[in-house]
Amino acid sequence: MDSHGQNEQQVVWTVVGTDIGPLLLAATREGLVNVVFHATAEVRDKALGRLADRLGAVPVEAPGSPLLAEAIRQVEAYFSGTRRDFELPLDWSLISGFNRQVLRELASGVPFGAVVGYGDLAKRVGQPGAAQAVGMAMGANPLPVVVPCHRVVESDGGIGGFGGGLEAKRKLLALEGVLPEPLF
């Protein structure tokens, strides 16, 4: 608590190595708040600066923090193939409105090993015809992998876009058995 009896925002982070490259995981007392692809020093520093601006607290590197322990365990288990679903408290404070509605539907309604079209996801949230807006929501997802935007594909069978890059999307879909493993 600060001197006014208010709970100060606490943001902790670490970087976890995965099959799709280093992921930055950041958490607050509410839950996992951000997952960032390609967490090299430069990407990490920009992401941490954005988090500080948005959340009003300077993120602290704390790989041993209890706030991160379960997220680290579950991410590692997912990439090792021993976990299919994430069961983590999530802090949705970085996203709101339509984007939050779409991402919550995605998280709860599109299971491991399944995919959904952008238009189908728009219909699920009562906004038929909003496929492009769903694509924008996927691009704004602050919790990729955990909130599985890689499971959203084009209705014509195309893979669609992905903030982590198409190679990462293909690897995630292969991990979930949706696509065959790349030959090389």
PDB file of N, CA, C and O in Angstrom, residues 1 14 23 27 36 52-53 61 69 78 81-84 88 90 94 98 102 105 107 132 144 149 164 167 169 171:
ATOM      1  N   MET A   1       0.842  -1.185   0.000  1.00  0.00           N
ATOM      2  CA  MET A   1       0.000   0.000   0.000  1.00  0.00           C
ATOM      3  C   MET A   1       0.881   1.240   0.000  1.00  0.00           C
ATOM      4  O   MET A   1       1.933   1.261   0.605  1.00  0.00           O
ATOM      5  N   THR A  14       9.113 -11.459 -17.015  1.00  0.00           N
ATOM      6  CA  THR A  14      10.250 -12.327 -17.295  1.00  0.00           C
ATOM      7  C   THR A  14      10.173 -12.714 -18.764  1.00  0.00           C
ATOM      8  O   THR A  14       9.178 -12.466 -19.427  1.00  0.00           O
ATOM      9  N   LEU A  23       9.419 -15.291 -25.372  1.00  0.00           N
ATOM     10  CA  LEU A  23       8.174 -14.590 -25.055  1.00  0.00           C
ATOM     11  C   LEU A  23       8.349 -13.824 -23.758  1.00  0.00           C
ATOM     12  O   LEU A  23       8.812 -14.381 -22.766  1.00  0.00           O
ATOM     13  N   ALA A  27       2.832  -9.729 -15.629  1.00  0.00           N
ATOM     14  CA  ALA A  27       1.656  -9.968 -14.795  1.00  0.00           C
ATOM     15  C   ALA A  27       1.484  -8.858 -13.772  1.00  0.00           C
ATOM     16  O   ALA A  27       2.442  -8.187 -13.379  1.00  0.00           O
ATOM     17  N   VAL A  36       4.458 -10.979 -25.110  1.00  0.00           N
ATOM     18  CA  VAL A  36       5.066 -10.278 -26.241  1.00  0.00           C
ATOM     19  C   VAL A  36       6.003 -11.227 -26.976  1.00  0.00           C
ATOM     20  O   VAL A  36       6.880 -11.843 -26.373  1.00  0.00           O
ATOM     21  N   ALA A  52       4.507   0.397 -18.842  1.00  0.00           N
ATOM     22  CA  ALA A  52       4.644   1.423 -17.806  1.00  0.00           C
ATOM     23  C   ALA A  52       3.688   2.580 -18.078  1.00  0.00           C
ATOM     24  O   ALA A  52       3.010   3.070 -17.163  1.00  0.00           O
ATOM     25  N   ASP A  53       3.617   3.012 -19.339  1.00  0.00           N
ATOM     26  CA  ASP A  53       2.722   4.112 -19.699  1.00  0.00           C
ATOM     27  C   ASP A  53       1.263   3.736 -19.484  1.00  0.00           C
ATOM     28  O   ASP A  53       0.478   4.520 -18.958  1.00  0.00           O
ATOM     29  N   GLU A  61      11.615  -6.762 -13.440  1.00  0.00           N
ATOM     30  CA  GLU A  61      11.984  -8.126 -13.813  1.00  0.00           C
ATOM     31  C   GLU A  61      11.980  -8.983 -12.558  1.00  0.00           C
ATOM     32  O   GLU A  61      12.675  -8.683 -11.586  1.00  0.00           O
ATOM     33  N   ALA A  69       4.744 -17.376 -11.650  1.00  0.00           N
ATOM     34  CA  ALA A  69       5.117 -18.795 -11.547  1.00  0.00           C
ATOM     35  C   ALA A  69       4.191 -19.714 -12.331  1.00  0.00           C
ATOM     36  O   ALA A  69       4.648 -20.568 -13.100  1.00  0.00           O
ATOM     37  N   TYR A  78       2.635 -26.066 -22.243  1.00  0.00           N
ATOM     38  CA  TYR A  78       1.978 -25.962 -23.549  1.00  0.00           C
ATOM     39  C   TYR A  78       2.978 -26.264 -24.667  1.00  0.00           C
ATOM     40  O   TYR A  78       2.709 -27.077 -25.547  1.00  0.00           O
ATOM     41  N   GLY A  81       3.978 -29.818 -25.087  1.00  0.00           N
ATOM     42  CA  GLY A  81       2.915 -30.711 -25.532  1.00  0.00           C
ATOM     43  C   GLY A  81       2.143 -31.388 -24.418  1.00  0.00           C
ATOM     44  O   GLY A  81       1.342 -32.279 -24.675  1.00  0.00           O
ATOM     45  N   THR A  82       2.371 -30.991 -23.165  1.00  0.00           N
ATOM     46  CA  THR A  82       1.681 -31.631 -22.044  1.00  0.00           C
ATOM     47  C   THR A  82       0.494 -30.813 -21.525  1.00  0.00           C
ATOM     48  O   THR A  82      -0.177 -31.243 -20.601  1.00  0.00           O
ATOM     49  N   ARG A  83       0.236 -29.651 -22.098  1.00  0.00           N
ATOM     50  CA  ARG A  83      -0.903 -28.815 -21.687  1.00  0.00           C
ATOM     51  C   ARG A  83      -1.627 -28.343 -22.934  1.00  0.00           C
ATOM     52  O   ARG A  83      -1.001 -27.895 -23.881  1.00  0.00           O
ATOM     53  N   ARG A  84      -2.953 -28.429 -22.883  1.00  0.00           N
ATOM     54  CA  ARG A  84      -3.777 -27.985 -24.005  1.00  0.00           C
ATOM     55  C   ARG A  84      -4.485 -26.672 -23.716  1.00  0.00           C
ATOM     56  O   ARG A  84      -4.762 -25.909 -24.622  1.00  0.00           O
ATOM     57  N   LEU A  88      -5.376 -19.648 -16.305  1.00  0.00           N
ATOM     58  CA  LEU A  88      -4.671 -18.582 -15.613  1.00  0.00           C
ATOM     59  C   LEU A  88      -5.604 -17.409 -15.361  1.00  0.00           C
ATOM     60  O   LEU A  88      -6.455 -17.112 -16.204  1.00  0.00           O
ATOM     61  N   LEU A  90      -6.415 -13.744 -15.832  1.00  0.00           N
ATOM     62  CA  LEU A  90      -5.966 -12.787 -16.837  1.00  0.00           C
ATOM     63  C   LEU A  90      -6.378 -11.383 -16.419  1.00  0.00           C
ATOM     64  O   LEU A  90      -7.482 -11.161 -15.929  1.00  0.00           O
ATOM     65  N   LEU A  94      -5.588  -4.038 -20.552  1.00  0.00           N
ATOM     66  CA  LEU A  94      -4.978  -3.433 -21.731  1.00  0.00           C
ATOM     67  C   LEU A  94      -5.904  -3.430 -22.943  1.00  0.00           C
ATOM     68  O   LEU A  94      -5.534  -2.924 -24.004  1.00  0.00           O
ATOM     69  N   PHE A  98     -15.217  -3.855 -27.978  1.00  0.00           N
ATOM     70  CA  PHE A  98     -15.391  -4.939 -28.937  1.00  0.00           C
ATOM     71  C   PHE A  98     -14.203  -5.893 -28.905  1.00  0.00           C
ATOM     72  O   PHE A  98     -14.378  -7.113 -28.922  1.00  0.00           O
ATOM     73  N   VAL A 102     -14.439  -9.914 -28.239  1.00  0.00           N
ATOM     74  CA  VAL A 102     -13.985 -10.909 -29.206  1.00  0.00           C
ATOM     75  C   VAL A 102     -12.933 -11.820 -28.581  1.00  0.00           C
ATOM     76  O   VAL A 102     -12.981 -13.040 -28.737  1.00  0.00           O
ATOM     77  N   GLU A 105     -14.420 -14.299 -26.130  1.00  0.00           N
ATOM     78  CA  GLU A 105     -15.102 -15.377 -26.847  1.00  0.00           C
ATOM     79  C   GLU A 105     -14.088 -16.352 -27.414  1.00  0.00           C
ATOM     80  O   GLU A 105     -14.270 -17.564 -27.343  1.00  0.00           O
ATOM     81  N   ALA A 107     -11.053 -16.970 -26.276  1.00  0.00           N
ATOM     82  CA  ALA A 107     -10.428 -17.706 -25.178  1.00  0.00           C
ATOM     83  C   ALA A 107     -11.336 -18.812 -24.644  1.00  0.00           C
ATOM     84  O   ALA A 107     -10.861 -19.903 -24.312  1.00  0.00           O
ATOM     85  N   GLN A 132     -13.407  -7.940 -40.494  1.00  0.00           N
ATOM     86  CA  GLN A 132     -12.208  -7.097 -40.508  1.00  0.00           C
ATOM     87  C   GLN A 132     -11.921  -6.548 -39.108  1.00  0.00           C
ATOM     88  O   GLN A 132     -10.766  -6.488 -38.678  1.00  0.00           O
ATOM     89  N   PRO A 144      -1.317 -12.934 -26.665  1.00  0.00           N
ATOM     90  CA  PRO A 144      -1.268 -14.004 -27.665  1.00  0.00           C
ATOM     91  C   PRO A 144      -0.734 -15.302 -27.077  1.00  0.00           C
ATOM     92  O   PRO A 144      -0.053 -15.293 -26.062  1.00  0.00           O
ATOM     93  N   CYS A 149      -5.120 -16.279 -30.504  1.00  0.00           N
ATOM     94  CA  CYS A 149      -5.438 -15.637 -31.778  1.00  0.00           C
ATOM     95  C   CYS A 149      -4.850 -16.403 -32.963  1.00  0.00           C
ATOM     96  O   CYS A 149      -5.299 -16.218 -34.098  1.00  0.00           O
ATOM     97  N   GLY A 164       2.890 -12.444 -34.375  1.00  0.00           N
ATOM     98  CA  GLY A 164       4.156 -13.112 -34.109  1.00  0.00           C
ATOM     99  C   GLY A 164       4.841 -13.605 -35.368  1.00  0.00           C
ATOM    100  O   GLY A 164       5.903 -14.206 -35.303  1.00  0.00           O
ATOM    101  N   GLU A 167       5.357 -17.793 -39.585  1.00  0.00           N
ATOM    102  CA  GLU A 167       6.075 -19.011 -39.190  1.00  0.00           C
ATOM    103  C   GLU A 167       5.661 -19.436 -37.781  1.00  0.00           C
ATOM    104  O   GLU A 167       5.427 -20.608 -37.518  1.00  0.00           O
ATOM    105  N   LYS A 169       2.805 -18.713 -36.310  1.00  0.00           N
ATOM    106  CA  LYS A 169       1.414 -19.180 -36.372  1.00  0.00           C
ATOM    107  C   LYS A 169       1.372 -20.621 -36.873  1.00  0.00           C
ATOM    108  O   LYS A 169       0.657 -21.454 -36.316  1.00  0.00           O
ATOM    109  N   LYS A 171       3.717 -22.861 -36.618  1.00  0.00           N
ATOM    110  CA  LYS A 171       4.258 -23.746 -35.572  1.00  0.00           C
ATOM    111  C   LYS A 171       3.224 -23.992 -34.472  1.00  0.00           C
ATOM    112  O   LYS A 171       3.093 -25.115 -33.976  1.00  0.00           O
TER     113      LYS A 171
END
